Amino acid sequence: MSLRGDYNLAASDYSVEQDWNAYRGEEHALFRRLYDRQSKLVPRYACAEWIEAIAELDAGSGIPRFDLVSRKLKTKTGWEIVAVPGLIPDEAFFMHLANRRFPVTVWLRKPEEFDYIVEPDVFHDFFGHVPLLFDAVYADHMHEYGKGGLKAMRLDAVKMLARLYWYTIEFGLMKTPAGLRAYGAGLLSSGGELAHSVTDPAPKRLAFDLEKALRTEYRVDRYQSTYFVIDSFAQLLRETAPDFAPIYDRLRALPTLAP
Ligand code: PHE
Ligand code: CO
């Protein structure tokens, strides 16, 4: 697969300068349009932690300056944003997370990709992922995930761990007093799947099951047919805390599950 970012200027950890002044007016306007569409949906479909955090970000006026947001985030949970040219290799990705740095893609999708984009762009990364890093428990979970990623590389288990990421951090749902809500970044940044994931009768919604998530394959090119539902970020942190090494060993012997 060829990636569309510009990797020439990246440092060895794949970080780049955001160069905020280089964004064009049309790009800020497109970001605002994406932001406005999602803003109409999130009060009904996003989890409370995300809704609370986005308010602190005032990201509604255009592509945000990562350095300003990093400063707030650093004070709140010790996380920072690092600008990256796009998708980066596993090791660099895990290394950033393990050091409480979240990689955010610098480029924005094209207008014709308003509804759907394959690779993560600044809107997905920022709108979907960054707000939850303001939540202390979620922030700690993401840090543990990063360390777990480096470990999974040594154990040749990245594929399994990536499925967990997909079914939680990207497409996770949460049972809340207000009803089912989304916390997965792929849902929060999606114009169509956000409402679908919460209200459509068709998809399966399974109570979070660590081993099942590690075993279940996923599709990147359509709405998910299965979502895993957590009760809280505390549950996610708690249930992912055990040593995965023996779990990986056991699951390796079992077949994977269809999406
Ligand atoms: N506990 C996992 C391990 O030992 C690491 C991990 C933490 C993975 C949080 C995912 C989320 O490998
Ligand atoms: Co993402």
Short mmCIF file of C-alpha atoms and ligand atoms in Angstrom, two decimals:
data_model
loop_
_atom_site.label_atom_id
_atom_site.label_comp_id
_atom_site.label_asym_id
_atom_site.label_seq_id
_atom_site.Cartn_x
_atom_site.Cartn_y
_atom_site.Cartn_z
CA MET A 1 0.00 0.00 0.00
CA SER A 2 1.35 3.42 -0.77
CA LEU A 3 0.65 6.11 1.78
CA ARG A 4 -0.29 9.59 0.78
CA GLY A 5 1.57 11.69 3.35
CA ASP A 6 4.96 13.31 2.80
CA TYR A 7 7.45 11.23 4.73
CA ASN A 8 10.58 12.99 3.45
CA LEU A 9 10.75 15.54 6.22
CA ALA A 10 9.97 13.12 9.05
CA ALA A 11 12.41 12.55 11.91
CA SER A 12 13.46 9.02 12.85
CA ASP A 13 10.43 8.76 15.16
CA TYR A 14 8.29 9.85 12.17
CA SER A 15 7.38 13.18 13.75
CA VAL A 16 7.12 16.31 11.59
CA GLU A 17 6.40 19.99 12.16
CA GLN A 18 2.70 20.74 11.89
CA ASP A 19 3.41 23.94 9.88
CA TRP A 20 0.00 25.32 10.75
CA ASN A 21 0.48 28.45 8.62
CA ALA A 22 0.66 26.32 5.49
CA TYR A 23 -2.96 25.15 5.75
CA ARG A 24 -5.13 26.89 3.20
CA GLY A 25 -8.41 28.65 3.90
CA GLU A 26 -10.32 25.93 2.07
CA GLU A 27 -8.79 23.31 4.35
CA HIS A 28 -9.88 25.12 7.49
CA ALA A 29 -13.33 25.52 5.93
CA LEU A 30 -13.55 21.80 5.15
CA PHE A 31 -12.46 20.93 8.68
CA ARG A 32 -15.18 23.25 9.99
CA ARG A 33 -17.78 21.56 7.79
CA LEU A 34 -16.74 18.13 9.09
CA TYR A 35 -16.74 19.46 12.62
CA ASP A 36 -20.19 21.01 12.27
CA ARG A 37 -21.74 17.84 10.90
CA GLN A 38 -20.33 15.71 13.71
CA SER A 39 -21.24 18.32 16.32
CA LYS A 40 -24.91 17.80 15.51
CA LEU A 41 -24.56 14.06 16.13
CA VAL A 42 -22.31 13.78 19.16
CA PRO A 43 -24.71 15.11 21.81
CA ARG A 44 -26.93 12.13 21.07
CA TYR A 45 -24.36 9.44 20.28
CA ALA A 46 -21.02 10.18 21.96
CA CYS A 47 -20.04 9.16 25.47
CA ALA A 48 -20.03 11.84 28.18
CA GLU A 49 -16.23 11.78 28.59
CA TRP A 50 -15.75 12.75 24.96
CA ILE A 51 -18.45 15.44 25.05
CA GLU A 52 -16.94 16.99 28.14
CA ALA A 53 -13.46 17.09 26.65
CA ILE A 54 -14.27 18.55 23.23
CA ALA A 55 -15.58 21.67 24.96
CA GLU A 56 -12.10 22.46 26.25
CA LEU A 57 -10.61 22.29 22.78
CA ASP A 58 -12.44 24.96 20.82
CA ALA A 59 -11.51 23.18 17.64
CA GLY A 60 -14.58 24.38 15.78
CA SER A 61 -12.94 27.26 13.98
CA GLY A 62 -10.59 25.21 11.80
CA ILE A 63 -7.68 22.79 11.90
CA PRO A 64 -6.34 23.16 15.44
CA ARG A 65 -2.80 24.07 16.40
CA PHE A 66 -1.36 20.92 17.91
CA ASP A 67 1.07 22.82 20.13
CA LEU A 68 -1.72 24.74 21.87
CA VAL A 69 -3.76 21.60 22.45
CA SER A 70 -0.68 19.71 23.65
CA ARG A 71 -0.13 22.32 26.31
CA LYS A 72 -3.64 21.81 27.72
CA LEU A 73 -3.41 18.06 27.41
CA LYS A 74 -0.03 17.95 29.11
CA THR A 75 -1.40 19.75 32.16
CA LYS A 76 -4.48 17.58 32.33
CA THR A 77 -3.21 14.01 31.77
CA GLY A 78 0.46 14.30 30.79
CA TRP A 79 -0.21 13.49 27.13
CA GLU A 80 1.03 15.44 24.09
CA ILE A 81 0.17 15.40 20.42
CA VAL A 82 2.92 14.74 17.88
CA ALA A 83 2.39 15.63 14.24
CA VAL A 84 3.04 12.77 11.79
CA PRO A 85 2.83 12.52 7.99
CA GLY A 86 0.18 9.76 8.14
CA LEU A 87 0.21 6.11 9.17
CA ILE A 88 3.52 5.16 10.73
CA PRO A 89 5.18 1.79 11.41
CA ASP A 90 3.97 -0.18 14.42
CA GLU A 91 7.11 0.27 16.45
CA ALA A 92 7.15 4.07 16.07
CA PHE A 93 3.42 4.20 16.85
CA PHE A 94 3.69 2.08 19.99
CA MET A 95 6.80 3.96 21.09
CA HIS A 96 4.92 7.28 20.96
CA LEU A 97 1.97 5.91 22.91
CA ALA A 98 4.27 4.29 25.46
CA ASN A 99 5.65 7.80 26.09
CA ARG A 100 2.23 9.46 26.27
CA ARG A 101 2.49 11.04 22.84
CA PHE A 102 -0.40 10.60 20.44
CA PRO A 103 0.50 10.76 16.73
CA VAL A 104 -1.89 12.95 14.74
CA THR A 105 -1.79 13.09 10.94
CA VAL A 106 -1.15 16.59 9.58
CA TRP A 107 -3.06 16.43 6.31
CA LEU A 108 -6.79 16.81 5.73
CA ARG A 109 -8.92 14.74 3.35
CA LYS A 110 -10.12 16.17 0.03
CA PRO A 111 -13.64 17.63 -0.27
CA GLU A 112 -14.76 14.58 -2.27
CA GLU A 113 -13.79 12.39 0.70
CA PHE A 114 -16.17 14.24 3.01
CA ASP A 115 -18.14 11.12 3.90
CA TYR A 116 -15.52 8.46 3.73
CA ILE A 117 -11.78 8.12 3.83
CA VAL A 118 -9.60 5.01 4.13
CA GLU A 119 -6.47 6.42 5.75
CA PRO A 120 -6.76 8.45 8.93
CA ASP A 121 -6.48 12.22 8.39
CA VAL A 122 -6.24 15.14 10.81
CA PHE A 123 -10.00 15.22 11.26
CA HIS A 124 -10.26 11.57 12.27
CA ASP A 125 -7.17 11.66 14.46
CA PHE A 126 -7.96 14.92 16.14
CA PHE A 127 -11.72 14.83 16.51
CA GLY A 128 -11.90 11.09 17.17
CA HIS A 129 -8.90 10.38 19.35
CA VAL A 130 -7.61 13.51 21.04
CA PRO A 131 -10.61 14.50 23.24
CA LEU A 132 -10.60 11.21 25.15
CA LEU A 133 -6.96 11.68 26.07
CA PHE A 134 -8.28 14.35 28.45
CA ASP A 135 -9.95 11.57 30.45
CA ALA A 136 -7.52 10.29 33.09
CA VAL A 137 -8.57 6.64 32.91
CA TYR A 138 -8.73 6.49 29.13
CA ALA A 139 -5.35 8.25 28.98
CA ASP A 140 -3.80 5.62 31.24
CA HIS A 141 -5.33 2.84 29.19
CA MET A 142 -3.85 4.26 25.98
CA HIS A 143 -0.45 4.45 27.67
CA GLU A 144 -0.72 0.80 28.72
CA TYR A 145 -1.79 -0.10 25.21
CA GLY A 146 1.40 1.49 23.83
CA LYS A 147 3.61 -0.46 26.20
CA GLY A 148 1.58 -3.56 25.38
CA GLY A 149 2.22 -2.92 21.70
CA LEU A 150 5.98 -2.97 22.12
CA LYS A 151 5.61 -6.21 24.06
CA ALA A 152 3.30 -7.70 21.41
CA MET A 153 6.01 -6.98 18.82
CA ARG A 154 8.48 -9.07 20.79
CA LEU A 155 5.87 -11.84 21.09
CA ASP A 156 4.83 -11.66 17.44
CA ALA A 157 1.26 -10.88 18.48
CA VAL A 158 0.66 -7.44 16.96
CA LYS A 159 -2.13 -8.76 14.78
CA MET A 160 -4.12 -9.90 17.78
CA LEU A 161 -3.48 -6.69 19.68
CA ALA A 162 -4.50 -4.64 16.62
CA ARG A 163 -7.91 -6.36 16.66
CA LEU A 164 -8.40 -5.25 20.22
CA TYR A 165 -7.52 -1.68 19.19
CA TRP A 166 -10.00 -1.86 16.37
CA TYR A 167 -12.87 -3.10 18.53
CA THR A 168 -12.21 -0.69 21.39
CA ILE A 169 -10.25 2.46 20.57
CA GLU A 170 -11.61 2.72 17.01
CA PHE A 171 -15.10 1.18 17.14
CA GLY A 172 -15.97 0.74 20.80
CA LEU A 173 -19.38 1.37 22.33
CA MET A 174 -20.15 2.06 25.96
CA LYS A 175 -23.23 1.31 28.05
CA THR A 176 -24.04 4.46 29.99
CA PRO A 177 -26.95 5.63 32.18
CA ALA A 178 -28.14 7.63 29.14
CA GLY A 179 -28.09 4.52 26.94
CA LEU A 180 -25.62 3.14 24.45
CA ARG A 181 -22.92 5.64 23.39
CA ALA A 182 -19.86 5.59 21.15
CA TYR A 183 -16.30 6.14 22.33
CA GLY A 184 -14.43 4.66 19.36
CA ALA A 185 -12.64 7.28 17.25
CA GLY A 186 -13.71 5.64 13.98
CA LEU A 187 -17.31 6.11 15.06
CA LEU A 188 -16.97 9.61 16.50
CA SER A 189 -15.41 10.91 13.30
CA SER A 190 -17.88 9.15 10.99
CA GLY A 191 -20.91 10.91 9.54
CA GLY A 192 -22.83 7.69 8.94
CA GLU A 193 -21.56 4.96 11.23
CA LEU A 194 -21.89 6.94 14.45
CA ALA A 195 -25.70 6.82 14.53
CA HIS A 196 -25.71 3.40 12.89
CA SER A 197 -23.49 1.88 15.58
CA VAL A 198 -25.74 3.12 18.37
CA THR A 199 -29.22 2.64 16.93
CA ASP A 200 -29.34 0.33 13.90
CA PRO A 201 -30.87 -3.04 14.77
CA ALA A 202 -28.66 -5.00 12.34
CA PRO A 203 -25.18 -5.15 13.94
CA LYS A 204 -24.31 -7.40 16.84
CA ARG A 205 -23.45 -5.66 20.07
CA LEU A 206 -21.53 -7.97 22.36
CA ALA A 207 -20.49 -7.33 25.93
CA PHE A 208 -16.76 -6.67 25.90
CA ASP A 209 -14.83 -9.93 25.84
CA LEU A 210 -11.06 -9.55 25.70
CA GLU A 211 -10.25 -12.89 24.14
CA LYS A 212 -13.03 -12.62 21.60
CA ALA A 213 -11.86 -9.15 20.55
CA LEU A 214 -8.28 -10.42 20.16
CA ARG A 215 -9.56 -13.20 17.91
CA THR A 216 -12.12 -11.40 15.79
CA GLU A 217 -11.05 -10.25 12.35
CA TYR A 218 -12.28 -6.92 11.06
CA ARG A 219 -13.21 -5.16 7.85
CA VAL A 220 -11.89 -1.71 7.12
CA ASP A 221 -14.13 -0.98 4.15
CA ARG A 222 -17.67 -1.14 5.53
CA TYR A 223 -19.70 -0.52 8.65
CA GLN A 224 -18.82 -3.02 11.34
CA SER A 225 -21.16 -5.97 11.79
CA THR A 226 -20.06 -6.49 15.40
CA TYR A 227 -19.40 -3.95 18.14
CA PHE A 228 -18.05 -4.65 21.62
CA VAL A 229 -19.69 -2.78 24.48
CA ILE A 230 -17.84 -1.73 27.64
CA ASP A 231 -19.39 -0.40 30.85
CA SER A 232 -16.67 2.13 31.54
CA PHE A 233 -13.07 3.04 30.77
CA ALA A 234 -12.25 1.63 34.20
CA GLN A 235 -13.48 -1.76 32.97
CA LEU A 236 -11.36 -1.45 29.83
CA LEU A 237 -8.27 -0.55 31.85
CA ARG A 238 -8.92 -3.37 34.33
CA GLU A 239 -9.66 -6.10 31.81
CA THR A 240 -6.67 -5.29 29.62
CA ALA A 241 -4.31 -5.15 32.61
CA PRO A 242 -3.39 -8.88 32.84
CA ASP A 243 -0.23 -10.17 31.18
CA PHE A 244 -1.22 -10.96 27.60
CA ALA A 245 1.72 -13.32 26.96
CA PRO A 246 -0.06 -16.51 28.09
CA ILE A 247 -3.28 -15.31 26.44
CA TYR A 248 -1.51 -14.80 23.11
CA ASP A 249 -0.02 -18.30 23.42
CA ARG A 250 -3.38 -19.86 24.05
CA LEU A 251 -5.22 -17.92 21.33
CA ARG A 252 -2.59 -18.61 18.70
CA ALA A 253 -3.74 -22.23 18.73
CA LEU A 254 -7.37 -21.29 18.14
CA PRO A 255 -8.98 -20.23 14.87
CA THR A 256 -9.75 -16.56 14.35
CA LEU A 257 -13.39 -15.48 14.32
CA ALA A 258 -15.17 -13.90 11.38
CA PRO A 259 -16.12 -10.20 11.71
N1 PHE B 1 -1.76 -6.01 29.52
C1 PHE B 1 -1.31 -6.11 28.16
C2 PHE B 1 -0.06 -7.01 28.08
O1 PHE B 1 0.41 -7.49 29.06
C3 PHE B 1 -0.99 -4.75 27.58
C4 PHE B 1 -2.21 -3.96 27.20
C5 PHE B 1 -2.71 -2.98 28.02
C6 PHE B 1 -2.82 -4.19 25.99
C7 PHE B 1 -3.84 -2.25 27.65
C8 PHE B 1 -3.94 -3.47 25.62
C9 PHE B 1 -4.46 -2.50 26.44
O2 PHE B 1 0.44 -7.25 27.01
CO CO B 2 -7.93 6.09 14.51
#
